[in-house]
Amino acid sequence: MSSTQPLRGVRVVSLALNLPGPAALMRCRALGADCLKFEPPAGDPMVHYSQAAYADLHRGVSVRTVDLKSAAGQAEIQAELARTDVLITSFRPSALNKLGLGWKSLQPLYPTLICVAIVGAPGARAEEPGYDLTYVAEQGLVDGLQLPASLFADMGGSLMASEAVLKALMLRAQPGRTQGKGVLLEVALSDAAAYLALPRHWGLTTPKGAV
């Protein structure tokens, strides 16, 4: 069993809400990781969208309620980070910084900690609000007035986030300048949508395309 669970023994903590973060955590759990998720006092909005989806996403995941704006909440998250391999977030960078959980604040305290930041769009656009439909539409994957059959950017982003966890752990284990050191990797939902849209842009799935 352990041979098919490369994350066995790896501790993952998530602050990410809604769909991409919990879906990434679900994948990490399936790969054997020990997963803990912190939710705000109001809970994760996903439980209001679909209790069945919430249950599937959090099966095998420990969930705690914490107010990160309180001193007690900060003490709790900091204590957990001291024994954590990977932190997954989905906050805007400025929001993380206000909570003292930005990379520049965490890296000196926890030099081996890996951070996977799920954002809407990369780089400077990480502060922009956006939704799955926004990024899918930007890639020309919305035809007419009918909604897409799935939340492609969110689910694709979750796979890219779990891939980023594996990539960062490999980097941390490699001999050289990254050995034993934490790393920050950003995963953008807009990039996930762009990746899923490549067959369309190549002309493979257009009406006259080969596929």
PDB file of C-alpha atoms in Angstrom:
ATOM      1  CA  MET A   1       0.000   0.000   0.000  1.00  0.00           C
ATOM      2  CA  SER A   2       2.747   2.493   0.932  1.00  0.00           C
ATOM      3  CA  SER A   3       4.362   2.048  -2.497  1.00  0.00           C
ATOM      4  CA  THR A   4       1.259   3.582  -4.068  1.00  0.00           C
ATOM      5  CA  GLN A   5       1.024   6.362  -1.471  1.00  0.00           C
ATOM      6  CA  PRO A   6       4.094   8.578  -1.956  1.00  0.00           C
ATOM      7  CA  LEU A   7       2.814  11.122   0.583  1.00  0.00           C
ATOM      8  CA  ARG A   8       2.617   8.651   3.456  1.00  0.00           C
ATOM      9  CA  GLY A   9       4.241  10.324   6.465  1.00  0.00           C
ATOM     10  CA  VAL A  10       3.837  13.823   4.972  1.00  0.00           C
ATOM     11  CA  ARG A  11       1.780  16.295   7.001  1.00  0.00           C
ATOM     12  CA  VAL A  12      -0.344  18.734   4.990  1.00  0.00           C
ATOM     13  CA  VAL A  13      -2.231  21.666   6.516  1.00  0.00           C
ATOM     14  CA  SER A  14      -4.758  23.603   4.441  1.00  0.00           C
ATOM     15  CA  LEU A  15      -6.414  26.980   4.896  1.00  0.00           C
ATOM     16  CA  ALA A  16      -8.041  26.785   1.454  1.00  0.00           C
ATOM     17  CA  LEU A  17     -11.827  26.991   1.162  1.00  0.00           C
ATOM     18  CA  ASN A  18     -14.464  26.402  -1.555  1.00  0.00           C
ATOM     19  CA  LEU A  19     -13.479  23.822  -4.193  1.00  0.00           C
ATOM     20  CA  PRO A  20      -9.866  23.928  -5.490  1.00  0.00           C
ATOM     21  CA  GLY A  21      -8.146  23.750  -2.083  1.00  0.00           C
ATOM     22  CA  PRO A  22     -10.310  20.992  -0.592  1.00  0.00           C
ATOM     23  CA  ALA A  23     -10.082  19.024  -3.858  1.00  0.00           C
ATOM     24  CA  ALA A  24      -6.284  19.322  -3.748  1.00  0.00           C
ATOM     25  CA  LEU A  25      -6.328  18.170  -0.122  1.00  0.00           C
ATOM     26  CA  MET A  26      -8.531  15.224  -1.140  1.00  0.00           C
ATOM     27  CA  ARG A  27      -5.876  14.214  -3.684  1.00  0.00           C
ATOM     28  CA  CYS A  28      -3.104  14.562  -1.087  1.00  0.00           C
ATOM     29  CA  ARG A  29      -5.083  12.367   1.297  1.00  0.00           C
ATOM     30  CA  ALA A  30      -5.521   9.759  -1.441  1.00  0.00           C
ATOM     31  CA  LEU A  31      -1.739   9.798  -1.878  1.00  0.00           C
ATOM     32  CA  GLY A  32      -1.287   8.983   1.802  1.00  0.00           C
ATOM     33  CA  ALA A  33      -0.767  12.391   3.413  1.00  0.00           C
ATOM     34  CA  ASP A  34      -1.879  13.205   6.953  1.00  0.00           C
ATOM     35  CA  CYS A  35      -4.245  16.108   6.271  1.00  0.00           C
ATOM     36  CA  LEU A  36      -5.547  18.853   8.558  1.00  0.00           C
ATOM     37  CA  LYS A  37      -7.786  21.708   7.442  1.00  0.00           C
ATOM     38  CA  PHE A  38      -8.490  24.907   9.361  1.00  0.00           C
ATOM     39  CA  GLU A  39     -11.866  26.524   8.720  1.00  0.00           C
ATOM     40  CA  PRO A  40     -13.107  29.956   9.895  1.00  0.00           C
ATOM     41  CA  PRO A  41     -15.938  30.195  12.448  1.00  0.00           C
ATOM     42  CA  ALA A  42     -18.432  30.630   9.590  1.00  0.00           C
ATOM     43  CA  GLY A  43     -17.250  27.362   8.042  1.00  0.00           C
ATOM     44  CA  ASP A  44     -16.419  26.520   4.451  1.00  0.00           C
ATOM     45  CA  PRO A  45     -19.013  27.841   1.955  1.00  0.00           C
ATOM     46  CA  MET A  46     -18.805  24.471   0.195  1.00  0.00           C
ATOM     47  CA  VAL A  47     -20.919  22.852   2.910  1.00  0.00           C
ATOM     48  CA  HIS A  48     -23.756  25.224   1.960  1.00  0.00           C
ATOM     49  CA  TYR A  49     -23.379  24.511  -1.767  1.00  0.00           C
ATOM     50  CA  SER A  50     -23.462  20.735  -1.368  1.00  0.00           C
ATOM     51  CA  GLN A  51     -23.184  18.706   1.806  1.00  0.00           C
ATOM     52  CA  ALA A  52     -22.472  15.595  -0.268  1.00  0.00           C
ATOM     53  CA  ALA A  53     -19.572  17.319  -2.035  1.00  0.00           C
ATOM     54  CA  TYR A  54     -18.232  18.621   1.267  1.00  0.00           C
ATOM     55  CA  ALA A  55     -18.362  15.130   2.776  1.00  0.00           C
ATOM     56  CA  ASP A  56     -16.502  13.586  -0.182  1.00  0.00           C
ATOM     57  CA  LEU A  57     -13.856  16.299  -0.200  1.00  0.00           C
ATOM     58  CA  HIS A  58     -13.115  15.972   3.515  1.00  0.00           C
ATOM     59  CA  ARG A  59     -13.264  12.210   3.999  1.00  0.00           C
ATOM     60  CA  GLY A  60     -10.224  11.239   6.070  1.00  0.00           C
ATOM     61  CA  VAL A  61      -9.294  14.900   6.682  1.00  0.00           C
ATOM     62  CA  SER A  62      -9.197  16.371  10.180  1.00  0.00           C
ATOM     63  CA  VAL A  63     -11.103  19.662  10.296  1.00  0.00           C
ATOM     64  CA  ARG A  64     -10.748  22.328  12.987  1.00  0.00           C
ATOM     65  CA  THR A  65     -12.478  25.650  13.428  1.00  0.00           C
ATOM     66  CA  VAL A  66     -10.143  28.555  14.126  1.00  0.00           C
ATOM     67  CA  ASP A  67     -10.313  32.340  14.016  1.00  0.00           C
ATOM     68  CA  LEU A  68      -7.041  33.360  12.392  1.00  0.00           C
ATOM     69  CA  LYS A  69      -7.693  36.985  13.354  1.00  0.00           C
ATOM     70  CA  SER A  70      -7.515  36.112  17.055  1.00  0.00           C
ATOM     71  CA  ALA A  71      -4.437  35.586  19.197  1.00  0.00           C
ATOM     72  CA  ALA A  72      -5.624  32.104  20.120  1.00  0.00           C
ATOM     73  CA  GLY A  73      -6.161  31.206  16.477  1.00  0.00           C
ATOM     74  CA  GLN A  74      -2.730  32.477  15.520  1.00  0.00           C
ATOM     75  CA  ALA A  75      -1.129  30.485  18.320  1.00  0.00           C
ATOM     76  CA  GLU A  76      -2.903  27.331  17.153  1.00  0.00           C
ATOM     77  CA  ILE A  77      -1.911  27.642  13.507  1.00  0.00           C
ATOM     78  CA  GLN A  78       1.679  28.533  14.371  1.00  0.00           C
ATOM     79  CA  ALA A  79       1.952  25.483  16.636  1.00  0.00           C
ATOM     80  CA  GLU A  80       0.743  23.261  13.802  1.00  0.00           C
ATOM     81  CA  LEU A  81       3.041  24.805  11.214  1.00  0.00           C
ATOM     82  CA  ALA A  82       6.021  23.954  13.403  1.00  0.00           C
ATOM     83  CA  ARG A  83       5.366  20.265  12.634  1.00  0.00           C
ATOM     84  CA  THR A  84       3.951  20.583   9.108  1.00  0.00           C
ATOM     85  CA  ASP A  85       5.542  19.739   5.765  1.00  0.00           C
ATOM     86  CA  VAL A  86       3.112  21.503   3.421  1.00  0.00           C
ATOM     87  CA  LEU A  87       0.740  24.456   3.783  1.00  0.00           C
ATOM     88  CA  ILE A  88      -1.961  24.959   1.136  1.00  0.00           C
ATOM     89  CA  THR A  89      -3.664  28.361   0.899  1.00  0.00           C
ATOM     90  CA  SER A  90      -6.183  30.054  -1.382  1.00  0.00           C
ATOM     91  CA  PHE A  91      -6.138  33.592   0.034  1.00  0.00           C
ATOM     92  CA  ARG A  92      -5.135  36.658  -1.907  1.00  0.00           C
ATOM     93  CA  PRO A  93      -1.461  37.439  -1.104  1.00  0.00           C
ATOM     94  CA  SER A  94      -2.401  40.675   0.680  1.00  0.00           C
ATOM     95  CA  ALA A  95      -4.864  38.815   2.914  1.00  0.00           C
ATOM     96  CA  LEU A  96      -2.209  36.262   3.859  1.00  0.00           C
ATOM     97  CA  ASN A  97       0.220  39.048   4.679  1.00  0.00           C
ATOM     98  CA  LYS A  98      -2.306  40.737   6.960  1.00  0.00           C
ATOM     99  CA  LEU A  99      -2.672  37.469   8.866  1.00  0.00           C
ATOM    100  CA  GLY A 100       1.086  37.099   9.162  1.00  0.00           C
ATOM    101  CA  LEU A 101       0.946  33.975   7.017  1.00  0.00           C
ATOM    102  CA  GLY A 102       2.679  35.259   3.904  1.00  0.00           C
ATOM    103  CA  TRP A 103       5.796  33.531   2.626  1.00  0.00           C
ATOM    104  CA  LYS A 104       8.145  36.263   3.865  1.00  0.00           C
ATOM    105  CA  SER A 105       6.772  35.867   7.381  1.00  0.00           C
ATOM    106  CA  LEU A 106       6.677  32.067   7.451  1.00  0.00           C
ATOM    107  CA  GLN A 107       9.923  31.151   5.727  1.00  0.00           C
ATOM    108  CA  PRO A 108      12.291  32.464   8.446  1.00  0.00           C
ATOM    109  CA  LEU A 109      10.192  30.775  11.161  1.00  0.00           C
ATOM    110  CA  TYR A 110       9.781  27.443   9.360  1.00  0.00           C
ATOM    111  CA  PRO A 111      12.676  27.107   6.891  1.00  0.00           C
ATOM    112  CA  THR A 112      11.631  23.616   5.734  1.00  0.00           C
ATOM    113  CA  LEU A 113       7.953  24.476   5.211  1.00  0.00           C
ATOM    114  CA  ILE A 114       6.522  24.108   1.702  1.00  0.00           C
ATOM    115  CA  CYS A 115       3.775  26.558   0.700  1.00  0.00           C
ATOM    116  CA  VAL A 116       1.421  25.918  -2.206  1.00  0.00           C
ATOM    117  CA  ALA A 117      -0.594  29.058  -2.911  1.00  0.00           C
ATOM    118  CA  ILE A 118      -3.713  28.637  -5.041  1.00  0.00           C
ATOM    119  CA  VAL A 119      -4.633  31.937  -6.706  1.00  0.00           C
ATOM    120  CA  GLY A 120      -7.003  33.005  -9.445  1.00  0.00           C
ATOM    121  CA  ALA A 121      -4.377  34.339 -11.814  1.00  0.00           C
ATOM    122  CA  PRO A 122      -0.569  34.424 -11.630  1.00  0.00           C
ATOM    123  CA  GLY A 123       1.807  37.138 -10.490  1.00  0.00           C
ATOM    124  CA  ALA A 124       0.399  40.635 -10.079  1.00  0.00           C
ATOM    125  CA  ARG A 125      -3.075  39.388 -11.055  1.00  0.00           C
ATOM    126  CA  ALA A 126      -3.250  37.232  -7.925  1.00  0.00           C
ATOM    127  CA  GLU A 127      -5.078  40.080  -6.173  1.00  0.00           C
ATOM    128  CA  GLU A 128      -7.856  40.146  -8.785  1.00  0.00           C
ATOM    129  CA  PRO A 129     -11.176  38.499  -7.874  1.00  0.00           C
ATOM    130  CA  GLY A 130     -12.265  35.785 -10.255  1.00  0.00           C
ATOM    131  CA  TYR A 131     -14.262  32.600 -10.564  1.00  0.00           C
ATOM    132  CA  ASP A 132     -14.032  29.307 -12.400  1.00  0.00           C
ATOM    133  CA  LEU A 133     -16.346  30.598 -15.134  1.00  0.00           C
ATOM    134  CA  THR A 134     -14.153  33.678 -15.567  1.00  0.00           C
ATOM    135  CA  TYR A 135     -11.058  31.665 -16.394  1.00  0.00           C
ATOM    136  CA  VAL A 136     -12.848  29.077 -18.508  1.00  0.00           C
ATOM    137  CA  ALA A 137     -14.556  31.810 -20.554  1.00  0.00           C
ATOM    138  CA  GLU A 138     -11.230  33.591 -21.098  1.00  0.00           C
ATOM    139  CA  GLN A 139      -9.998  30.465 -22.843  1.00  0.00           C
ATOM    140  CA  GLY A 140     -13.001  30.243 -25.178  1.00  0.00           C
ATOM    141  CA  LEU A 141     -14.437  27.163 -23.481  1.00  0.00           C
ATOM    142  CA  VAL A 142     -17.931  28.584 -22.959  1.00  0.00           C
ATOM    143  CA  ASP A 143     -20.258  28.239 -25.936  1.00  0.00           C
ATOM    144  CA  GLY A 144     -23.438  30.267 -26.043  1.00  0.00           C
ATOM    145  CA  LEU A 145     -25.409  30.693 -22.830  1.00  0.00           C
ATOM    146  CA  GLN A 146     -25.012  27.148 -21.521  1.00  0.00           C
ATOM    147  CA  LEU A 147     -22.761  26.690 -18.499  1.00  0.00           C
ATOM    148  CA  PRO A 148     -19.821  24.261 -18.770  1.00  0.00           C
ATOM    149  CA  ALA A 149     -20.516  20.692 -17.674  1.00  0.00           C
ATOM    150  CA  SER A 150     -18.006  20.916 -14.820  1.00  0.00           C
ATOM    151  CA  LEU A 151     -15.890  23.407 -12.863  1.00  0.00           C
ATOM    152  CA  PHE A 152     -12.896  22.850 -15.083  1.00  0.00           C
ATOM    153  CA  ALA A 153     -10.553  25.538 -13.746  1.00  0.00           C
ATOM    154  CA  ASP A 154     -11.223  24.607 -10.115  1.00  0.00           C
ATOM    155  CA  MET A 155     -10.749  20.875 -10.619  1.00  0.00           C
ATOM    156  CA  GLY A 156      -7.807  21.294 -12.978  1.00  0.00           C
ATOM    157  CA  GLY A 157      -6.266  23.707 -10.497  1.00  0.00           C
ATOM    158  CA  SER A 158      -6.679  21.188  -7.692  1.00  0.00           C
ATOM    159  CA  LEU A 159      -4.715  18.610  -9.679  1.00  0.00           C
ATOM    160  CA  MET A 160      -2.009  21.171 -10.403  1.00  0.00           C
ATOM    161  CA  ALA A 161      -1.879  22.007  -6.689  1.00  0.00           C
ATOM    162  CA  SER A 162      -1.432  18.369  -5.671  1.00  0.00           C
ATOM    163  CA  GLU A 163       1.214  18.085  -8.390  1.00  0.00           C
ATOM    164  CA  ALA A 164       2.913  21.152  -6.885  1.00  0.00           C
ATOM    165  CA  VAL A 165       3.024  19.419  -3.488  1.00  0.00           C
ATOM    166  CA  LEU A 166       4.872  16.478  -5.038  1.00  0.00           C
ATOM    167  CA  LYS A 167       7.174  18.782  -7.010  1.00  0.00           C
ATOM    168  CA  ALA A 168       8.080  20.836  -3.944  1.00  0.00           C
ATOM    169  CA  LEU A 169       8.817  17.746  -1.852  1.00  0.00           C
ATOM    170  CA  MET A 170      11.115  16.466  -4.602  1.00  0.00           C
ATOM    171  CA  LEU A 171      12.896  19.820  -4.738  1.00  0.00           C
ATOM    172  CA  ARG A 172      13.348  19.808  -0.977  1.00  0.00           C
ATOM    173  CA  ALA A 173      14.873  16.335  -1.130  1.00  0.00           C
ATOM    174  CA  GLN A 174      17.266  17.033  -4.011  1.00  0.00           C
ATOM    175  CA  PRO A 175      20.957  17.543  -3.233  1.00  0.00           C
ATOM    176  CA  GLY A 176      22.041  21.106  -3.837  1.00  0.00           C
ATOM    177  CA  ARG A 177      20.760  24.528  -2.935  1.00  0.00           C
ATOM    178  CA  THR A 178      17.152  23.424  -2.328  1.00  0.00           C
ATOM    179  CA  GLN A 179      17.923  20.385  -0.172  1.00  0.00           C
ATOM    180  CA  GLY A 180      16.165  20.586   3.169  1.00  0.00           C
ATOM    181  CA  LYS A 181      14.677  23.987   2.358  1.00  0.00           C
ATOM    182  CA  GLY A 182      11.077  24.999   1.962  1.00  0.00           C
ATOM    183  CA  VAL A 183       9.743  26.407  -1.268  1.00  0.00           C
ATOM    184  CA  LEU A 184       6.791  28.531  -2.366  1.00  0.00           C
ATOM    185  CA  LEU A 185       4.889  27.392  -5.451  1.00  0.00           C
ATOM    186  CA  GLU A 186       1.982  29.349  -6.905  1.00  0.00           C
ATOM    187  CA  VAL A 187      -0.852  27.573  -8.720  1.00  0.00           C
ATOM    188  CA  ALA A 188      -3.156  29.771 -10.802  1.00  0.00           C
ATOM    189  CA  LEU A 189      -6.641  28.640 -11.781  1.00  0.00           C
ATOM    190  CA  SER A 190      -6.324  30.659 -14.979  1.00  0.00           C
ATOM    191  CA  ASP A 191      -3.274  28.557 -15.895  1.00  0.00           C
ATOM    192  CA  ALA A 192      -5.271  25.390 -15.252  1.00  0.00           C
ATOM    193  CA  ALA A 193      -8.009  26.619 -17.597  1.00  0.00           C
ATOM    194  CA  ALA A 194      -5.410  27.521 -20.224  1.00  0.00           C
ATOM    195  CA  TYR A 195      -3.873  24.057 -19.990  1.00  0.00           C
ATOM    196  CA  LEU A 196      -7.249  22.344 -20.373  1.00  0.00           C
ATOM    197  CA  ALA A 197      -8.003  24.602 -23.347  1.00  0.00           C
ATOM    198  CA  LEU A 198      -4.871  23.649 -25.325  1.00  0.00           C
ATOM    199  CA  PRO A 199      -6.671  21.117 -27.564  1.00  0.00           C
ATOM    200  CA  ARG A 200      -9.139  23.875 -28.455  1.00  0.00           C
ATOM    201  CA  HIS A 201      -6.391  26.350 -29.239  1.00  0.00           C
ATOM    202  CA  TRP A 202      -4.572  23.745 -31.333  1.00  0.00           C
ATOM    203  CA  GLY A 203      -7.759  23.394 -33.368  1.00  0.00           C
ATOM    204  CA  LEU A 204      -8.314  19.763 -32.398  1.00  0.00           C
ATOM    205  CA  THR A 205     -11.794  20.282 -30.959  1.00  0.00           C
ATOM    206  CA  THR A 206     -13.130  22.965 -33.256  1.00  0.00           C
ATOM    207  CA  PRO A 207     -16.009  21.973 -35.590  1.00  0.00           C
ATOM    208  CA  LYS A 208     -13.504  21.275 -38.380  1.00  0.00           C
ATOM    209  CA  GLY A 209     -10.831  19.866 -36.068  1.00  0.00           C
ATOM    210  CA  ALA A 210      -9.249  16.412 -36.374  1.00  0.00           C
ATOM    211  CA  VAL A 211     -10.877  15.242 -33.133  1.00  0.00           C
TER     212      VAL A 211
END
